[in-house]
CSV table of C-alpha atoms and ligand atoms in Angstrom, one decimal:
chain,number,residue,atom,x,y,z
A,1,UNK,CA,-4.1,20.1,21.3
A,2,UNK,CA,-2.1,17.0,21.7
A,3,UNK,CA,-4.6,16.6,25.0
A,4,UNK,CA,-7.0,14.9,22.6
A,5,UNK,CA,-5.6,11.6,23.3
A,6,UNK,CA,-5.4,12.1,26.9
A,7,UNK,CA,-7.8,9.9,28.4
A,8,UNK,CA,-6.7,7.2,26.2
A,9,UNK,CA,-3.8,4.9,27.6
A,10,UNK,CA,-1.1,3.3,26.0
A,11,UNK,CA,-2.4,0.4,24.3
A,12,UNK,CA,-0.9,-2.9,25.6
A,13,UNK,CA,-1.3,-6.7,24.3
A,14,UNK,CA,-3.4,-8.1,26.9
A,15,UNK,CA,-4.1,-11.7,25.1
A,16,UNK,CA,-7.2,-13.5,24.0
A,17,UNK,CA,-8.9,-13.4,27.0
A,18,UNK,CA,-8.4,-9.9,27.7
A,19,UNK,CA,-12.0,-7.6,27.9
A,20,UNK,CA,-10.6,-4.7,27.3
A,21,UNK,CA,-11.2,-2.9,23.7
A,22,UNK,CA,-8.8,-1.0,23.9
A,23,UNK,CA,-5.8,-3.6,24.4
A,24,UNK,CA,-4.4,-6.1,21.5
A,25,UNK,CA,-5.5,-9.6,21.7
A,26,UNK,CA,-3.2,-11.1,19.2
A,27,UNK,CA,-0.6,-7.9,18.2
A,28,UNK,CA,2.5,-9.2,20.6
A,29,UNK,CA,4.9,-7.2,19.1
A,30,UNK,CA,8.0,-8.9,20.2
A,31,UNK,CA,6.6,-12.3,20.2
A,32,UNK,CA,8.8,-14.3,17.0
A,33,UNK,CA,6.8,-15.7,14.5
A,34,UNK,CA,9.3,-17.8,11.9
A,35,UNK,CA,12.7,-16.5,13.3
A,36,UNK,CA,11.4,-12.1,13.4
A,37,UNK,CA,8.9,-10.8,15.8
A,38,UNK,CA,5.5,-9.8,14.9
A,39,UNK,CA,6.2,-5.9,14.3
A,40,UNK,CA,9.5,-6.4,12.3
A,41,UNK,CA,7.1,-8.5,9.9
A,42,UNK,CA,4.7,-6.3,9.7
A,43,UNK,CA,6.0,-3.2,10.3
A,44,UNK,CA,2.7,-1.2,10.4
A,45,UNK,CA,2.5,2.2,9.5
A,46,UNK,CA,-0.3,4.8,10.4
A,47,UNK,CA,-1.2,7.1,7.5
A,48,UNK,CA,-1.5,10.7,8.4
A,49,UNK,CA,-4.3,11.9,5.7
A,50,UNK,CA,-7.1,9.8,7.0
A,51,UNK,CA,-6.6,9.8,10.6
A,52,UNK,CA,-5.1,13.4,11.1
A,53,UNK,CA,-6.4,15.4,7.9
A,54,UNK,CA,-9.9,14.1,7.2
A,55,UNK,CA,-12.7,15.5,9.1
A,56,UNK,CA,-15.7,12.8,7.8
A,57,UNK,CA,-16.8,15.4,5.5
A,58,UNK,CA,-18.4,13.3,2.7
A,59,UNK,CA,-19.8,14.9,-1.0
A,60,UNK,CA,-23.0,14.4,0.9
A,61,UNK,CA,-22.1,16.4,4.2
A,62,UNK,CA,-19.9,18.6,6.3
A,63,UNK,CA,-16.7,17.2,9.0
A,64,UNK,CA,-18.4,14.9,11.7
A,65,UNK,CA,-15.2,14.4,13.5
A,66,UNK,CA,-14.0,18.1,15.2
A,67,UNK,CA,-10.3,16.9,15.8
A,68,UNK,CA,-9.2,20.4,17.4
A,69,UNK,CA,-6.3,21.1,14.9
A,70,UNK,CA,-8.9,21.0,11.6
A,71,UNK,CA,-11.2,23.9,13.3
A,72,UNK,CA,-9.6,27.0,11.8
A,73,UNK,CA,-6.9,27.8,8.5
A,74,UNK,CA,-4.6,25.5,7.9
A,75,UNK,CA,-1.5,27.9,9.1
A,76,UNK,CA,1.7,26.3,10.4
A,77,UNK,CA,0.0,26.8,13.8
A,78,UNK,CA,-2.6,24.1,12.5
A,79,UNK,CA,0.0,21.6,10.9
A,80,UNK,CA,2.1,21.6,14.0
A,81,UNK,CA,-1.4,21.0,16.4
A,82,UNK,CA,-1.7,18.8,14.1
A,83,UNK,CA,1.5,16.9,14.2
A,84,UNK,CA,1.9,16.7,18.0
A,85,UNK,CA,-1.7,15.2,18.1
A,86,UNK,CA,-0.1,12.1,15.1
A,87,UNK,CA,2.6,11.7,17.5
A,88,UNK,CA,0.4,11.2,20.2
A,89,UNK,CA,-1.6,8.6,18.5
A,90,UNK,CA,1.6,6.8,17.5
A,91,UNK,CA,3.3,6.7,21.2
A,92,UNK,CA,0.1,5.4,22.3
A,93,UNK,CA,-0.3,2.6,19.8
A,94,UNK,CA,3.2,1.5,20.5
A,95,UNK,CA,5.3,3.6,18.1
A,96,UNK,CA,4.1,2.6,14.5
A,97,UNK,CA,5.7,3.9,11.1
A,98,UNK,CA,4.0,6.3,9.8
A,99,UNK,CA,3.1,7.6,5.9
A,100,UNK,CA,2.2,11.3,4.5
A,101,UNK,CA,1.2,13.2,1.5
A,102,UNK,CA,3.4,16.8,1.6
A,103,UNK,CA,0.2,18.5,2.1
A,104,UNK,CA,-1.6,16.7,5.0
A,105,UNK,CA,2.0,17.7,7.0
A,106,UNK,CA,2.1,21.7,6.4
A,107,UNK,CA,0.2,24.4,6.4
A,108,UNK,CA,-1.2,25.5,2.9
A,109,UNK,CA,0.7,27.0,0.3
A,110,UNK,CA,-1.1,29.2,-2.3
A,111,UNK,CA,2.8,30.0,-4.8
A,112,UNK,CA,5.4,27.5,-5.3
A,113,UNK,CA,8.0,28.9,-3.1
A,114,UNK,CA,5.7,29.0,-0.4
A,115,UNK,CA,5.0,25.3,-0.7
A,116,UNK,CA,8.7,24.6,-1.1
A,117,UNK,CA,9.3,27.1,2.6
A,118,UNK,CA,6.2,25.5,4.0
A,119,UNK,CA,6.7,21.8,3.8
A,120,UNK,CA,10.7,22.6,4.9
A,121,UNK,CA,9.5,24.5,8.5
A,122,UNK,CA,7.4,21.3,9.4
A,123,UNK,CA,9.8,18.7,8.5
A,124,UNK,CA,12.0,20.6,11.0
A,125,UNK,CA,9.2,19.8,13.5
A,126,UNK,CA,8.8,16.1,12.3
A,127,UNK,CA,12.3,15.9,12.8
A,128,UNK,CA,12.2,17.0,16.4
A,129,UNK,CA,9.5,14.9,17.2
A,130,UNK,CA,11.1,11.9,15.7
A,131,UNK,CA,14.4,12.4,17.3
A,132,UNK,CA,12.3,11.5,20.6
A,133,UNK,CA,10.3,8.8,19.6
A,134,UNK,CA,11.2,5.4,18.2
A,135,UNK,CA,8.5,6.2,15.6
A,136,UNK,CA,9.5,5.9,11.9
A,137,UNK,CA,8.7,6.7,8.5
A,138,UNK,CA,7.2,4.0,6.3
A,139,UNK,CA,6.9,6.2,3.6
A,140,UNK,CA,6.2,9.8,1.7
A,141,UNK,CA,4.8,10.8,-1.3
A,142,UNK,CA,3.3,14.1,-2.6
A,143,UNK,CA,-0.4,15.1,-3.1
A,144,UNK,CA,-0.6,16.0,-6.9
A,145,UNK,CA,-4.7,15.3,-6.8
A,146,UNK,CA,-6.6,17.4,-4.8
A,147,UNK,CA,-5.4,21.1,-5.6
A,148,UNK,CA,-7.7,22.0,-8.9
A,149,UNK,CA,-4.5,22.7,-10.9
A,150,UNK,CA,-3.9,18.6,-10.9
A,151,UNK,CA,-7.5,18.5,-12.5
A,152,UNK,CA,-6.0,17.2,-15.7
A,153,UNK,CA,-3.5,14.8,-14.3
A,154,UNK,CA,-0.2,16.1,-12.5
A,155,UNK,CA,3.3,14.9,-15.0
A,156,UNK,CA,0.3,14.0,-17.5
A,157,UNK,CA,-1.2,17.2,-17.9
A,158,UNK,CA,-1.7,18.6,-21.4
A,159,UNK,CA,0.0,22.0,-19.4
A,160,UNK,CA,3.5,21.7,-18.8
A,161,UNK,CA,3.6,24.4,-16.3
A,162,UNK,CA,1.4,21.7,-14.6
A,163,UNK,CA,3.7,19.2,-14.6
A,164,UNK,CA,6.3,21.8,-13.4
A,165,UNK,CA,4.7,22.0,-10.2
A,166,UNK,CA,4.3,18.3,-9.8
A,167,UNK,CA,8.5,18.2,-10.3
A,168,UNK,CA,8.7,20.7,-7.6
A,169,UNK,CA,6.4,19.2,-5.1
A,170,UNK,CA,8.2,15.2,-5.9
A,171,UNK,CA,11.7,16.5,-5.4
A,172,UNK,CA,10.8,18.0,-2.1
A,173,UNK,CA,8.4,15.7,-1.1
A,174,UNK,CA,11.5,13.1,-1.8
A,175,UNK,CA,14.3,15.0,0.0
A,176,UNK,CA,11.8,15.4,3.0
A,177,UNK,CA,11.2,11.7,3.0
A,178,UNK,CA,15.0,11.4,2.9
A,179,UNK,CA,15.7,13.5,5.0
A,180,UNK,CA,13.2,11.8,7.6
A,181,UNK,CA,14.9,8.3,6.9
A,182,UNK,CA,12.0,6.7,4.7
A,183,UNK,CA,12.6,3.1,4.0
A,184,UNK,CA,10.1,4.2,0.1
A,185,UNK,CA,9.0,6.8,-1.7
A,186,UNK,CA,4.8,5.9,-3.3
A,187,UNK,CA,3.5,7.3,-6.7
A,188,UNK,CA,-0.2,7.2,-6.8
A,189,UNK,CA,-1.3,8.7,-9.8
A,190,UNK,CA,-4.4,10.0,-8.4
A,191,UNK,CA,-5.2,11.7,-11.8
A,192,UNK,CA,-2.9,10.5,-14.4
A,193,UNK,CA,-5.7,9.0,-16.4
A,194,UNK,CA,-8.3,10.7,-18.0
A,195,UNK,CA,-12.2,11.0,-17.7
A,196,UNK,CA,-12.9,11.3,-21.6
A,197,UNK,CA,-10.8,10.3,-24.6
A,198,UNK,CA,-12.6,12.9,-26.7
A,199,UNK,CA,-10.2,15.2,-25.1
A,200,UNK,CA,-7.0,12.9,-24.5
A,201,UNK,CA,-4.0,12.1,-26.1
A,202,UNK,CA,-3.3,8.7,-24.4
A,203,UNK,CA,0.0,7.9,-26.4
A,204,UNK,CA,1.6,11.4,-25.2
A,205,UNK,CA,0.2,11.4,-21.3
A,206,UNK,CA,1.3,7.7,-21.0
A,207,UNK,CA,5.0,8.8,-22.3
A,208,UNK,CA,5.2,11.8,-20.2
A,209,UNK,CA,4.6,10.1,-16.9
A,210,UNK,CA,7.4,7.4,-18.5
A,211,UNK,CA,9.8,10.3,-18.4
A,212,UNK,CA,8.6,12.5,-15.0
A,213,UNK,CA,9.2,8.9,-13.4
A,214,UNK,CA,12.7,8.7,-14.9
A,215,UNK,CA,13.6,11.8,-13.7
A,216,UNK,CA,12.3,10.9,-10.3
A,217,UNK,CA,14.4,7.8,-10.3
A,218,UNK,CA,17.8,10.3,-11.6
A,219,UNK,CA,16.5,12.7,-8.8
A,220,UNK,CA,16.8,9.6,-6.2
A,221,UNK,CA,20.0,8.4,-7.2
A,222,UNK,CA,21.4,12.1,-7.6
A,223,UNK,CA,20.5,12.8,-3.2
A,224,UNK,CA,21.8,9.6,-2.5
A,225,UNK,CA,18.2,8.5,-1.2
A,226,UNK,CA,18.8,4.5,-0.6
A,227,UNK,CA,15.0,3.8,0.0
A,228,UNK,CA,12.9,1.9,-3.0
A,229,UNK,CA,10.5,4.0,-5.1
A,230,UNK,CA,6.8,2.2,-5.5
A,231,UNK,CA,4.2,2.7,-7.5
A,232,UNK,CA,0.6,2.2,-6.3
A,233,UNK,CA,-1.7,0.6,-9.4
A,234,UNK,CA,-5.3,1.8,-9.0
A,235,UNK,CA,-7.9,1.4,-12.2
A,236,UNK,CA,-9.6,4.3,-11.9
A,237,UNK,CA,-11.6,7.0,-9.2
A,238,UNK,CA,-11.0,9.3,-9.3
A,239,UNK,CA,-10.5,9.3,-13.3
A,240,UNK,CA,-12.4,6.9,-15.3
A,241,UNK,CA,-9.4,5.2,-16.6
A,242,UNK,CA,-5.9,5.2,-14.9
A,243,UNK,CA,-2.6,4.6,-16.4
A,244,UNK,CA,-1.2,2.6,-13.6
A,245,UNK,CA,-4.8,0.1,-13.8
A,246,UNK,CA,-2.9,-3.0,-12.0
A,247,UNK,CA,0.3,-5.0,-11.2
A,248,UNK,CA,0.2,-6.4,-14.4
A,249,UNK,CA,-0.3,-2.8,-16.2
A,250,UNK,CA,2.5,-1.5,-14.1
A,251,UNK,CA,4.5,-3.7,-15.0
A,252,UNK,CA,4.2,-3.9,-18.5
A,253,UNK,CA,4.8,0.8,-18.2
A,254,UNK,CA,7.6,0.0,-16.1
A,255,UNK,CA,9.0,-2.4,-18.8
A,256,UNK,CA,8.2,0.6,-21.7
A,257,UNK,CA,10.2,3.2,-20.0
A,258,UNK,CA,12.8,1.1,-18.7
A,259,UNK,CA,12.5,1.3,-15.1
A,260,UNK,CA,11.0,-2.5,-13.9
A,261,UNK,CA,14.8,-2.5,-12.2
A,262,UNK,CA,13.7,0.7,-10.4
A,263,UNK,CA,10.4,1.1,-9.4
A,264,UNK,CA,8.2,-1.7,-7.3
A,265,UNK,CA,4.3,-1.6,-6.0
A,266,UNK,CA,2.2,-0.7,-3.5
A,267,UNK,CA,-0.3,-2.4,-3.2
A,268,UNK,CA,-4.1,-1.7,-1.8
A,269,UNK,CA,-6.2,-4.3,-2.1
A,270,UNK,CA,-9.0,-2.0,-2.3
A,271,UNK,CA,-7.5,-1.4,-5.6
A,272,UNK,CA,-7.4,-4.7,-6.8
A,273,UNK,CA,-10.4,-5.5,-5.9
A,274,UNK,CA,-11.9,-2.0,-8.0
A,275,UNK,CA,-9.6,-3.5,-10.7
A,276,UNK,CA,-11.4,-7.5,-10.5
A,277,UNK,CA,-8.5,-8.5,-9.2
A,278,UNK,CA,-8.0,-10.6,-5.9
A,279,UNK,CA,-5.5,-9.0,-3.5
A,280,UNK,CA,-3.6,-12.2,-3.5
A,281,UNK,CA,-3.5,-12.5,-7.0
A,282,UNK,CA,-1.7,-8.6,-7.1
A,283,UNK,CA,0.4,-9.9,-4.2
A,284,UNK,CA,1.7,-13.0,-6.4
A,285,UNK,CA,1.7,-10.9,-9.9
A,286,UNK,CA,4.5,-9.0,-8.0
A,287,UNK,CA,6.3,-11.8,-6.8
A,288,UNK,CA,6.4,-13.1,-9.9
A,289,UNK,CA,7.9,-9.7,-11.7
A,290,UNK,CA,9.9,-9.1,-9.1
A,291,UNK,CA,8.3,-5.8,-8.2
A,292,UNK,CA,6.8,-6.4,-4.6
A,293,UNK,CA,7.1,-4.0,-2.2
A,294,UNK,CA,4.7,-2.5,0.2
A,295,UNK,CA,0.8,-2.9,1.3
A,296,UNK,CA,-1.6,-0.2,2.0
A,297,UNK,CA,-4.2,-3.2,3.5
A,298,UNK,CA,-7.7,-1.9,3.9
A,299,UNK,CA,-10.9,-3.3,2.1
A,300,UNK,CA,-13.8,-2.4,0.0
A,301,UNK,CA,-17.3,-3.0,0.7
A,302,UNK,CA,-18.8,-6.5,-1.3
A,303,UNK,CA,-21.7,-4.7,-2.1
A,304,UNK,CA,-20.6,-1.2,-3.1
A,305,UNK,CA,-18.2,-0.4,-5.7
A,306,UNK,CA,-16.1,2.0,-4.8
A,307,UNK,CA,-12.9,2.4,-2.9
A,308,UNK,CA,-14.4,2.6,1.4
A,309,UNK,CA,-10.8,3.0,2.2
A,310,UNK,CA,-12.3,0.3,5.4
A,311,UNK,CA,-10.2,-1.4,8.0
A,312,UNK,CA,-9.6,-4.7,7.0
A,313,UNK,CA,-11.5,-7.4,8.9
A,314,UNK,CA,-11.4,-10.4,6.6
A,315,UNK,CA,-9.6,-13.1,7.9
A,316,UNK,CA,-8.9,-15.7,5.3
A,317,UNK,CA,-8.3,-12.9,2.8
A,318,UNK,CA,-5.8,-11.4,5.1
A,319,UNK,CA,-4.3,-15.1,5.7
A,320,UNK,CA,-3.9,-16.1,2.5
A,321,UNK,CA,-2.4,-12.2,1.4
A,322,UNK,CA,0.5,-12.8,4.2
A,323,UNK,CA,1.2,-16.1,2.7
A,324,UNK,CA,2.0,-14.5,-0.2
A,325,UNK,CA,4.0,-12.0,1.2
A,326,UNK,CA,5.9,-14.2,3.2
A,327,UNK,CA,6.4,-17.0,-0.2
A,328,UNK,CA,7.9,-14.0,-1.7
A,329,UNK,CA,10.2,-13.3,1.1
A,330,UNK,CA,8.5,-10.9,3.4
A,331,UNK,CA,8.6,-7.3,3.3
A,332,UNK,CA,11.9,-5.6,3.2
A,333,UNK,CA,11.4,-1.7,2.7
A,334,UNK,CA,8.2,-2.0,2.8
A,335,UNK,CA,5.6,-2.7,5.1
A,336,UNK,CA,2.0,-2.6,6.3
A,337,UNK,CA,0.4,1.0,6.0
A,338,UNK,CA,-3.2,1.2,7.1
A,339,UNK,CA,-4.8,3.2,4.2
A,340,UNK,CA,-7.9,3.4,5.4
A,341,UNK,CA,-10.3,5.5,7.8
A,342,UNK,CA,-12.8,5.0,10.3
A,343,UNK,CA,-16.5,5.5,9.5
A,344,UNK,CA,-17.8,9.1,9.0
A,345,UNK,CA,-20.5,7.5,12.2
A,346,UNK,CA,-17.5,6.8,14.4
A,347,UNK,CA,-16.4,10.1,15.6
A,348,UNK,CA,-15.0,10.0,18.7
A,349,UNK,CA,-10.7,9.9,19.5
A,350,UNK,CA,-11.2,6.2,20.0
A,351,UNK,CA,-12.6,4.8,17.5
A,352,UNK,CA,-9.3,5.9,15.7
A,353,UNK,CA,-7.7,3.2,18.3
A,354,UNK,CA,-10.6,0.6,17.7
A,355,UNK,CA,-9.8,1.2,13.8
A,356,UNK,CA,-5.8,0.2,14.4
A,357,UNK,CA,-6.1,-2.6,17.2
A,358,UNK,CA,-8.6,-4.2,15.1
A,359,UNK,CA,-6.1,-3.8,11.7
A,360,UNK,CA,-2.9,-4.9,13.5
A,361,UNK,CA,-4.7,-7.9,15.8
A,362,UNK,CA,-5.9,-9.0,12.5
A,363,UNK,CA,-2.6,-8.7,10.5
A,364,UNK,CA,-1.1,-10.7,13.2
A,365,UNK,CA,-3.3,-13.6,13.5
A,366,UNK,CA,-3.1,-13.8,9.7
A,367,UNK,CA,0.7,-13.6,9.7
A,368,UNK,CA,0.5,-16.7,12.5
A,369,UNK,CA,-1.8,-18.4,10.2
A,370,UNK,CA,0.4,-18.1,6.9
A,371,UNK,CA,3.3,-18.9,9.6
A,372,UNK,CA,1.5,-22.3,10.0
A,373,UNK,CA,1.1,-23.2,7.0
A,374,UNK,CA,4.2,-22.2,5.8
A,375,UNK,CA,6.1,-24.5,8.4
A,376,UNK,CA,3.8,-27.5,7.0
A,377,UNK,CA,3.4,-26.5,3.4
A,378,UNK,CA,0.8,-28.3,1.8
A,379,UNK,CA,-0.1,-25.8,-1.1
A,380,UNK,CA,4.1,-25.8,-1.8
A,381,UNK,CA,4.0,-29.6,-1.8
A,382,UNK,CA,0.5,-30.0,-3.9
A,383,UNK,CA,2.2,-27.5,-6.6
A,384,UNK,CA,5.8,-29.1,-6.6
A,385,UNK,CA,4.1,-32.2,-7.8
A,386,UNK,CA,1.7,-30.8,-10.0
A,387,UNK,CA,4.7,-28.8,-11.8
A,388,UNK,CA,7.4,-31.6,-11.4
A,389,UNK,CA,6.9,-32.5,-15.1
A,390,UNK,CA,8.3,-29.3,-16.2
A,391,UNK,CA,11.9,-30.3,-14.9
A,392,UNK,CA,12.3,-33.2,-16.7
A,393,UNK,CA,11.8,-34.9,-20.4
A,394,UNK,CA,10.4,-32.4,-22.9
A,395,UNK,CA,8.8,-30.0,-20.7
A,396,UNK,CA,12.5,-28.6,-19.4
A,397,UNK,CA,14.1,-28.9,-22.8
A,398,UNK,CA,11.3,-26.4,-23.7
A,399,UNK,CA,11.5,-24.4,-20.3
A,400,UNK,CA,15.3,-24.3,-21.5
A,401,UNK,CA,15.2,-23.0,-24.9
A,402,UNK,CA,16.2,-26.1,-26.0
A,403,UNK,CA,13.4,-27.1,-28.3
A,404,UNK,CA,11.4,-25.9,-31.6
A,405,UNK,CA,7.8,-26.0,-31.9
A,406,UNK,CA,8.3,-28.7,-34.6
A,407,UNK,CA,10.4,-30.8,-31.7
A,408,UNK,CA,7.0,-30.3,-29.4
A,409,UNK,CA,5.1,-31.6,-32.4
A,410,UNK,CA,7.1,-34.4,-33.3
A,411,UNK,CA,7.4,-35.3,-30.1
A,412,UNK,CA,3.7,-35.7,-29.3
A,413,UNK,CA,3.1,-37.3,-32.6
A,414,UNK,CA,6.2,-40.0,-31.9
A,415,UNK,CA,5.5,-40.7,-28.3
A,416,UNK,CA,1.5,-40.3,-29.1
A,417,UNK,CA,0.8,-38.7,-26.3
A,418,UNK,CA,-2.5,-38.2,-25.0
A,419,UNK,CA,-2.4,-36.7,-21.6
A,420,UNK,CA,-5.4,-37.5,-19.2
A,421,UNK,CA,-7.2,-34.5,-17.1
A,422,UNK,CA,-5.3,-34.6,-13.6
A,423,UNK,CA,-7.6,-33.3,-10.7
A,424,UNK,CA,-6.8,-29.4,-9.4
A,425,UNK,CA,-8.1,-30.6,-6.4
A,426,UNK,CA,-9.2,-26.9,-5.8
A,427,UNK,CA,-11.8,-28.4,-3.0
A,428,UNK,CA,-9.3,-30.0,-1.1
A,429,UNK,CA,-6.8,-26.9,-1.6
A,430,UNK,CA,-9.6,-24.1,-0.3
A,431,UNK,CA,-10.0,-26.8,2.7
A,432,UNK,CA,-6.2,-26.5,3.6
A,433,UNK,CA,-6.9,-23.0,4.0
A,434,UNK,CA,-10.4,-23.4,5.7
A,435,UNK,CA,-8.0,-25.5,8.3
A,436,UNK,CA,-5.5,-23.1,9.2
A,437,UNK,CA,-7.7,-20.0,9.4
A,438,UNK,CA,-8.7,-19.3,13.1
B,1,XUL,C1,-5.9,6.7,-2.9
B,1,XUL,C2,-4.8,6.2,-2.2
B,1,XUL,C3,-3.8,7.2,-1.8
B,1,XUL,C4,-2.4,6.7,-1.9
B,1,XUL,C5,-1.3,7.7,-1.6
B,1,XUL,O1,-6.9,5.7,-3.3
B,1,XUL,O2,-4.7,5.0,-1.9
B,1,XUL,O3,-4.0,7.5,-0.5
B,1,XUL,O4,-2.1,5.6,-1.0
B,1,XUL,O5,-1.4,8.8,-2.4
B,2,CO,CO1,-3.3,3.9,-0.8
């Protein structure tokens, strides 16, 4: 089975001028970009679920794709087809991280114990096969979404039995990822929302996934598991309304149940976007909290509203995103995790490869783009000034605590102060960027 990647070579960087799809124009792995190469920057990750489970099956119509592995039951037969075709893919695209739900690795489960048996005989596998590659694990997380018992939300189910299951399948979805040397651990809450509040008790649901997370946090301390823990905000899809809506919603839960010290984000911009956020602005919402910590990059569609899970391809936006991951100090644990999937048209092994040269060429020209502006940092310089009030005078004896709202008043009665309108110069900003992008 892991034949299907046969007649595909290794993929090598072969420059700008390379014709060759199947080679990376601007992905130099080992070429340095501000003192680290390109792939400790990025440290791209392929995801297992929508390259390795999904077989373009759509609500509309059946698997286009026939990967070899997905034909029959998933028994641990399938799972380990399965798994040698992932590593496969990885060796030839130059050893990428990789990310996983507990179910896209094993074989199905239908009783707890089997799940917990299950998951443990292919970890042994992944193990193997990682013990002979240079391949690492980005990140693991457990699928408490698709099964029909997580209908009503997983650790926010009305049915504590329900929530039972979803503590069974995190702390061995955890020790696996552990186990495996994952640098984080992701939370999407794929149903902790609800789809009607006729039938929701929002107060109670929002506290219980306050305290499963806590004990998630004890559970990571308690196995000694040193990687961070991330939460990844979505708004809603597929509930109407999720709990963890944005950065800024996040944070503010995080806050609630005491964990802002313990628990970062993922972010998709895909998400944001279904949120009406930008992608930079989650990026710099993060920075700001101090909660930053991994990517799943993909994008949405401009013209459909709902979450294409598509490669990203949009340069400036991708530019601009690096900048801000780079301001904020880069990723540390965290890293860039292709979240998306090809086209349910694009059936063939290599369009997966077109799909990830593509994402990573891209990633990397953007990353040399924030680079540049970076080393000559205009944006930096323009906001240093336009903030430089703040240090001084009034505004820092307000910024330090030092000052009553009856000094503010006083003061701008005394000094009469009556500020002028100072340019945002937002033209001459966007051009900066227009500049730099190429
Ligand atoms: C769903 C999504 C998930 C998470 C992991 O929109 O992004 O794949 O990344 O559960
Ligand atoms: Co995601």
């Amino acid at each position: 089975m892991s034949g299907y990647f046969d007649h595909i070579d290794t993929i090598k960087f072969e420059g700008v001028d390379s014709d060759n799809p199947l080679a990376f124009k601007y992905y130099d792995a080992k070429k340095k970009v501000l003192g680290k190469t390109i792939e400790e920057h990025l440290r791209v990750a392929v995801c297992y679920w929508h390259n390795f489970c999904w077989d373009g099956h759509d609500i509309f119509g059946a698997g286009t794709f026939e990967r070899p592995w997905l034909q029959g039951n998933n028994d641990q037969a399938a799972a380990e087809a399965k798994l040698d075709a992932a590593f496969s893919f990885f060796e030839k695209l130059g050893q990428p991280f990789f990310c996983f739900h507990d179910v896209d690795i094993m074989a199905d489960a239908s009783t707890p114990k089997e799940h917990v048996e299950n998951l443990a005989a292919i970890v042994d596998k992944i193990e193997a096969k990682m013990d002979a590659s240079t391949t690492k694990l980005l990140w693991g997380t457990a699928n408490m979404f698709s099964h029909p018992r997580f209908m009503a939300g997983a650790s926010t189910n009305p049915n504590p039995d329900v929530a039972a299951f979803a503590a069974l399948q995190v702390k061995h979805a955890m020790e696996a990822t552990h186990r495996l040397g994952g640098a984080g651990y992701v939370f999407w809450g794929g149903r902790e929302g609800y789809d009607t509040i006729l039938n929701t008790n929002v107060g109670h649901e929002m506290n219980q996934l306050g305290r499963f997370l806590n004990m998630a946090v004890e559970h990571k301390h308690k196995i000694g598991f040193k990687g961070d823990l991330w939460i990844e905000p979505k708004p809603h899809e597929p509930t109407k309304h999720q709990y963890d809506r944005d950065v800024g919603t996040v944070y503010g839960f995080l806050k609630e149940h005491g964990l802002e010290n313990e628990i970062g984000v993922n972010i998709e911009p895909n998400h944001a976007t279904l949120a009406g956020n930008a992608f930079e602005h989650e990026i710099e919402m993060a920075n700001a909290f101090g909660i930053f910590g991994s990517i799943d990059f993909n994008r949405g569609d401009p013209q459909n509203g709902w979450d294409t899970d598509q490669f990203p391809n949009d340069l400036r936006e991708n530019t601009m995103a690096l900048y801000y991951i780079l301001k904020g100090g880069g990723f540390k644990n965290g890293g860039a995790n292709f979240d998306a999937k090809v086209r349910r048209q694009s059936s063939d092994a290599e369009d997966l490869f077109h799909a990830h040269i593509g994402g990573m060429d891209l990633l990397a020209r953007a990353l040399m783009n924030a680079a540049e502006m970076i080393e000559n940092d205009k944006l930096q310089a323009f906001k240093d000034d336009r903030y430089a009030e703040w240090h001084k005078g009034m505004g820092k004896q307000m910024m330090d605590g030092n000052a009553t709202l009856d000094d503010m008043a006083n003061y701008c009665l005394e000094e009469n102060t009556s500020p002028a309108p100072i340019s945002g110069r937002q033209e001459y900003l966007e051009n900066i960027v227009t500049y730099v992008v190429k």
